Each structure stands twice: as structure tokens, then as C-alpha cells.
């Protein structure tokens, strides 16, 4: 039973390029969360998605950042026109859907994608 | 201070000793979780304690929760070198976590000296 998968593990981009980060949740999990971690900091919530729906994007920067979780395939966090300040570790987490429609509180994290913007 | 703030920021102890880390938060919560992160790796879930619970155990871990003080502690007994990592508390709700996202503190960096 594979855990949360993220790829790539490391990504280097030049300023102005696009970064696409992928996350495959654990099997059976229908809820995906994205977090950003700056060096020596804790994780900061960005966005919460279910299949084909963005539920909460209150932590997402208003410009250049977008996220999707299509019916088929992984969740994608997309950063357009990257700047040096986007350099960070980006973590994805997933949780299952319990009977009654609520999500389980425990979130299972992937290994992260470390983005470096030159 | 931010929601889910850990204390101390860094802790260095000898192998075999107990390690205690504290976490304070600001808003009401449904539950509080502790995670471990080894250097350069993802987070590993350790334990979840609900707001109506006061203490919980899991192996060498003991977590307490005092909702009146809005604080939690994580105790690791008989520490091992492999326990060296950063430990984060995370709360549901609160500022910065959205409706269902977790709010993390900056973490306690624990070093176990052999």
C-alpha cells in the first residue's frame, strides 16, 4: 500500500519559468492538501481539494499559483512565472473520506518537492 | 506568537533521557496532532489527541492536552539516536489553516546525543 507520492522530489527553475508539482494521494483517499515549508519554518497551508473541486484555497497566493485535482490522475500544484521567493519545500497530504461525507482528521504526508528558483 | 507554537525551538539531550516539547495555540480546536520530520524528509504522523481528551499514549510517546491553557506537550521517553528530528504540533482550524487544513508551528528541533 504505497503512501502519498510526490514528484519530482527536486525541481530547479529559473525566474519566470513554470513549476508543476504532482501529488498522488494514498489509495482510497479523496482529499488532498498542499502545504509550503520555508527553511527553518513550519508548514503553511495552501489549498484543500477533493476530486474536481477546490474546497479551500485561503492559503494560496492570489497570483501565479493554481491547483487542481482532476477526476483521473494526480493533483497538480502549478506555479507560473516563478520568483526566488517561491523556493521552498512543497508538501502534499491526503486523507480518506469517511462514511457521512466527512474527512478523517489525520493527514498523511508525501516526501515533498523541493523547489529551487535560480 | 502564531498558532501551534512549539517550545523550545531546539533541545539537545543524552540518549536514554526523556525529551519534553510543548506547544501552545490560540484558537479553539477539535484536535491536535504531533508530527515528526527528519531532515530533508516528509512528515510522519505520530499521534492525534482530541479536544475532549487529556492524555494519550503511543509506545514511548505521551501527549497531554490542556484546553484551558491552550497547550499540549509531547514526551518521548528513553530517547534514542533515531529520535533526532524536528517535531511539529498541528491544530485543525485556527488562523492560516483554512477550513480543513492544519496549522503548524515552527517546530522543536530535537538532537539526541549518543
Tab-separated table of C-alpha atoms in Angstrom:
chain	number	residue	atom	x	y	z
A	1	UNK	CA	0.000	0.000	0.000
A	2	UNK	CA	2.013	2.918	-1.315
A	3	UNK	CA	1.954	6.148	0.620
A	4	UNK	CA	1.470	9.624	-0.770
A	5	UNK	CA	3.679	10.064	-3.815
A	6	UNK	CA	5.113	13.344	-4.970
A	7	UNK	CA	7.231	14.127	-7.972
A	8	UNK	CA	9.607	15.427	-8.775
A	9	UNK	CA	11.463	15.302	-5.472
A	10	UNK	CA	13.685	18.173	-6.544
A	11	UNK	CA	12.934	20.834	-9.117
A	12	UNK	CA	15.165	23.652	-10.303
A	13	UNK	CA	13.680	26.520	-12.276
A	14	UNK	CA	14.918	29.896	-13.481
A	15	UNK	CA	12.975	33.016	-12.668
A	16	UNK	CA	9.982	33.406	-14.973
A	17	UNK	CA	9.594	29.697	-15.727
A	18	UNK	CA	6.703	27.496	-14.682
A	19	UNK	CA	6.832	24.816	-11.992
A	20	UNK	CA	4.430	21.881	-11.952
A	21	UNK	CA	4.352	19.720	-8.847
A	22	UNK	CA	2.460	16.447	-8.769
A	23	UNK	CA	0.869	14.543	-5.931
A	24	UNK	CA	-0.755	11.123	-5.981
A	25	UNK	CA	-2.729	10.537	-2.780
A	26	UNK	CA	-2.800	7.270	-0.924
A	27	UNK	CA	-5.088	4.662	-2.450
A	28	UNK	CA	-8.650	5.291	-1.359
A	29	UNK	CA	-8.011	8.878	-0.276
A	30	UNK	CA	-10.151	11.515	-1.914
A	31	UNK	CA	-8.915	14.602	-0.064
A	32	UNK	CA	-5.668	16.367	-0.944
A	33	UNK	CA	-3.939	19.238	0.820
A	34	UNK	CA	-0.933	21.289	-0.278
A	35	UNK	CA	1.451	22.969	2.156
A	36	UNK	CA	4.577	25.090	1.719
A	37	UNK	CA	7.546	24.993	4.062
A	38	UNK	CA	10.203	27.678	4.059
A	39	UNK	CA	13.624	26.878	5.584
A	40	UNK	CA	13.527	26.574	9.377
A	41	UNK	CA	9.767	27.148	9.361
A	42	UNK	CA	6.685	25.048	9.911
A	43	UNK	CA	4.312	24.095	7.127
A	44	UNK	CA	1.829	26.657	5.873
A	45	UNK	CA	-1.500	25.502	4.466
A	46	UNK	CA	-2.145	26.479	0.861
A	47	UNK	CA	-5.135	24.639	-0.569
A	48	UNK	CA	-7.537	21.760	0.070
A	49	UNK	CA	-9.051	19.846	-2.823
A	50	UNK	CA	-11.352	16.948	-3.475
A	51	UNK	CA	-11.760	15.320	-6.851
A	52	UNK	CA	-12.568	18.060	-9.389
A	53	UNK	CA	-13.264	20.587	-6.631
A	54	UNK	CA	-11.270	23.224	-4.789
A	55	UNK	CA	-12.726	23.280	-1.297
A	56	UNK	CA	-10.500	25.864	0.394
A	57	UNK	CA	-7.761	27.928	-1.220
A	58	UNK	CA	-7.476	30.526	1.524
A	59	UNK	CA	-3.735	29.917	1.901
A	60	UNK	CA	-2.935	30.155	-1.783
A	61	UNK	CA	-1.289	33.319	-3.139
A	62	UNK	CA	-3.764	35.149	-5.338
A	63	UNK	CA	-1.487	35.334	-8.354
A	64	UNK	CA	0.653	32.792	-10.215
A	65	UNK	CA	-0.439	29.814	-8.077
A	66	UNK	CA	-3.136	27.334	-9.041
A	67	UNK	CA	-4.087	23.809	-8.051
A	68	UNK	CA	-6.252	21.078	-9.480
A	69	UNK	CA	-7.259	17.532	-8.633
A	70	UNK	CA	-8.802	16.020	-11.771
A	71	UNK	CA	-11.094	13.031	-11.883
A	72	UNK	CA	-8.239	10.958	-13.214
A	73	UNK	CA	-4.593	11.443	-12.383
A	74	UNK	CA	-2.615	13.241	-9.714
A	75	UNK	CA	-3.219	16.580	-8.093
A	76	UNK	CA	-1.148	19.354	-9.648
A	77	UNK	CA	0.199	22.485	-7.980
A	78	UNK	CA	1.222	24.943	-10.664
A	79	UNK	CA	3.360	28.000	-10.124
A	80	UNK	CA	3.668	30.354	-13.065
A	81	UNK	CA	6.488	32.845	-13.589
A	82	UNK	CA	8.402	31.635	-10.552
A	83	UNK	CA	10.393	34.059	-8.417
A	84	UNK	CA	13.208	33.371	-5.957
A	85	UNK	CA	10.790	33.715	-3.052
A	86	UNK	CA	8.939	30.629	-4.307
A	87	UNK	CA	11.928	28.478	-3.349
A	88	UNK	CA	10.634	26.143	-0.659
A	89	UNK	CA	9.582	22.584	0.043
A	90	UNK	CA	6.050	21.836	-1.082
A	91	UNK	CA	4.268	19.019	0.678
A	92	UNK	CA	1.121	17.219	-0.293
A	93	UNK	CA	-1.044	15.341	2.187
A	94	UNK	CA	-4.104	13.163	1.754
A	95	UNK	CA	-6.848	11.846	3.938
A	96	UNK	CA	-9.685	9.386	3.354
A	97	UNK	CA	-13.368	10.129	3.125
A	98	UNK	CA	-15.346	8.558	5.928
A	99	UNK	CA	-18.960	7.477	5.776
A	100	UNK	CA	-21.178	10.504	6.117
A	101	UNK	CA	-19.008	12.613	3.870
A	102	UNK	CA	-16.526	13.954	6.391
A	103	UNK	CA	-12.778	13.596	6.059
A	104	UNK	CA	-10.591	11.891	8.613
A	105	UNK	CA	-8.536	14.268	10.685
A	106	UNK	CA	-5.189	12.556	10.214
A	107	UNK	CA	-3.379	13.702	7.115
A	108	UNK	CA	-0.703	11.543	5.541
A	109	UNK	CA	2.173	13.439	4.018
A	110	UNK	CA	4.281	12.813	0.969
A	111	UNK	CA	8.059	13.273	0.861
A	112	UNK	CA	7.758	16.741	-0.619
A	113	UNK	CA	9.088	18.535	-3.671
A	114	UNK	CA	11.973	20.899	-3.088
A	115	UNK	CA	11.766	23.789	-5.497
A	116	UNK	CA	14.790	25.957	-6.104
A	117	UNK	CA	14.415	29.072	-8.198
A	118	UNK	CA	17.654	30.436	-9.589
B	1	UNK	CA	3.034	34.242	18.558
B	2	UNK	CA	1.499	32.032	15.947
B	3	UNK	CA	-0.993	29.219	16.273
B	4	UNK	CA	0.715	25.970	17.151
B	5	UNK	CA	3.943	27.412	18.509
B	6	UNK	CA	6.423	24.888	19.885
B	7	UNK	CA	8.792	25.382	22.746
B	8	UNK	CA	11.742	25.021	22.997
B	9	UNK	CA	12.956	25.777	19.492
B	10	UNK	CA	15.837	23.348	19.961
B	11	UNK	CA	16.580	20.654	22.504
B	12	UNK	CA	19.688	18.520	22.921
B	13	UNK	CA	19.719	15.605	25.363
B	14	UNK	CA	21.636	12.400	26.002
B	15	UNK	CA	20.404	9.097	24.682
B	16	UNK	CA	18.188	7.391	27.230
B	17	UNK	CA	16.891	10.634	28.726
B	18	UNK	CA	13.326	11.841	28.314
B	19	UNK	CA	12.507	14.703	25.966
B	20	UNK	CA	9.599	17.064	26.544
B	21	UNK	CA	8.314	19.525	23.971
B	22	UNK	CA	5.488	21.986	24.409
B	23	UNK	CA	3.026	23.539	22.042
B	24	UNK	CA	0.704	26.491	22.524
B	25	UNK	CA	-2.155	27.550	20.304
B	26	UNK	CA	-4.601	30.413	20.187
B	27	UNK	CA	-7.993	29.376	18.903
B	28	UNK	CA	-10.403	26.598	19.821
B	29	UNK	CA	-9.619	23.240	18.265
B	30	UNK	CA	-11.233	19.894	17.529
B	31	UNK	CA	-7.969	18.030	17.752
B	32	UNK	CA	-4.227	18.488	17.946
B	33	UNK	CA	-1.646	16.345	16.232
B	34	UNK	CA	2.086	15.839	16.546
B	35	UNK	CA	4.277	15.111	13.545
B	36	UNK	CA	7.953	14.269	13.152
B	37	UNK	CA	10.144	15.405	10.294
B	38	UNK	CA	13.597	14.035	9.684
B	39	UNK	CA	15.998	16.390	7.938
B	40	UNK	CA	15.013	16.848	4.310
B	41	UNK	CA	12.140	14.407	4.525
B	42	UNK	CA	8.364	14.449	4.717
B	43	UNK	CA	6.263	14.489	7.853
B	44	UNK	CA	5.353	11.379	9.777
B	45	UNK	CA	2.181	11.392	11.821
B	46	UNK	CA	2.836	10.461	15.455
B	47	UNK	CA	-0.330	10.926	17.441
B	48	UNK	CA	-3.672	12.745	17.451
B	49	UNK	CA	-5.421	13.914	20.599
B	50	UNK	CA	-8.974	15.191	20.558
B	51	UNK	CA	-10.162	18.245	22.435
B	52	UNK	CA	-12.109	16.106	24.906
B	53	UNK	CA	-9.051	14.019	25.766
B	54	UNK	CA	-6.428	14.972	28.326
B	55	UNK	CA	-3.725	12.392	27.755
B	56	UNK	CA	-2.806	9.815	25.178
B	57	UNK	CA	-0.037	7.226	24.875
B	58	UNK	CA	1.559	5.517	21.925
B	59	UNK	CA	4.636	3.415	22.607
B	60	UNK	CA	7.291	5.723	24.033
B	61	UNK	CA	5.178	8.787	23.283
B	62	UNK	CA	2.918	10.541	25.741
B	63	UNK	CA	0.841	13.536	24.734
B	64	UNK	CA	-1.144	15.773	27.051
B	65	UNK	CA	-3.657	18.428	26.167
B	66	UNK	CA	-4.872	21.276	28.366
B	67	UNK	CA	-7.595	23.132	26.508
B	68	UNK	CA	-7.990	25.679	29.316
B	69	UNK	CA	-4.381	26.745	28.775
B	70	UNK	CA	-4.458	26.045	25.063
B	71	UNK	CA	-1.334	23.955	25.332
B	72	UNK	CA	-0.067	20.453	24.651
B	73	UNK	CA	3.087	18.575	25.485
B	74	UNK	CA	4.852	15.690	23.807
B	75	UNK	CA	7.024	13.457	25.965
B	76	UNK	CA	9.410	10.956	24.406
B	77	UNK	CA	10.705	8.520	26.987
B	78	UNK	CA	14.006	6.631	26.831
B	79	UNK	CA	15.152	8.619	23.822
B	80	UNK	CA	17.181	7.030	21.031
B	81	UNK	CA	19.529	8.478	18.446
B	82	UNK	CA	16.881	7.745	15.810
B	83	UNK	CA	14.525	10.183	17.567
B	84	UNK	CA	16.683	13.054	16.305
B	85	UNK	CA	14.290	15.095	14.171
B	86	UNK	CA	12.069	18.158	14.165
B	87	UNK	CA	8.737	17.809	15.921
B	88	UNK	CA	5.705	19.853	14.966
B	89	UNK	CA	2.333	20.243	16.546
B	90	UNK	CA	-0.579	20.931	14.240
B	91	UNK	CA	-4.091	22.073	15.006
B	92	UNK	CA	-7.202	21.967	12.900
B	93	UNK	CA	-8.865	25.305	12.207
B	94	UNK	CA	-7.271	28.454	13.583
B	95	UNK	CA	-5.591	31.156	11.571
B	96	UNK	CA	-3.775	30.032	8.472
B	97	UNK	CA	-5.205	26.564	8.278
B	98	UNK	CA	-8.341	27.172	6.285
B	99	UNK	CA	-11.443	25.147	6.976
B	100	UNK	CA	-9.722	21.803	6.927
B	101	UNK	CA	-6.037	22.500	6.554
B	102	UNK	CA	-3.751	22.108	9.522
B	103	UNK	CA	-1.911	24.964	11.201
B	104	UNK	CA	1.657	24.111	12.096
B	105	UNK	CA	4.124	25.722	14.448
B	106	UNK	CA	7.792	26.268	13.638
B	107	UNK	CA	8.770	23.060	15.380
B	108	UNK	CA	11.196	21.857	18.004
B	109	UNK	CA	14.491	20.529	16.702
B	110	UNK	CA	15.453	17.587	18.901
B	111	UNK	CA	19.002	16.243	18.949
B	112	UNK	CA	19.779	13.013	20.789
B	113	UNK	CA	23.451	12.745	21.691
B	114	UNK	CA	24.740	9.139	21.672
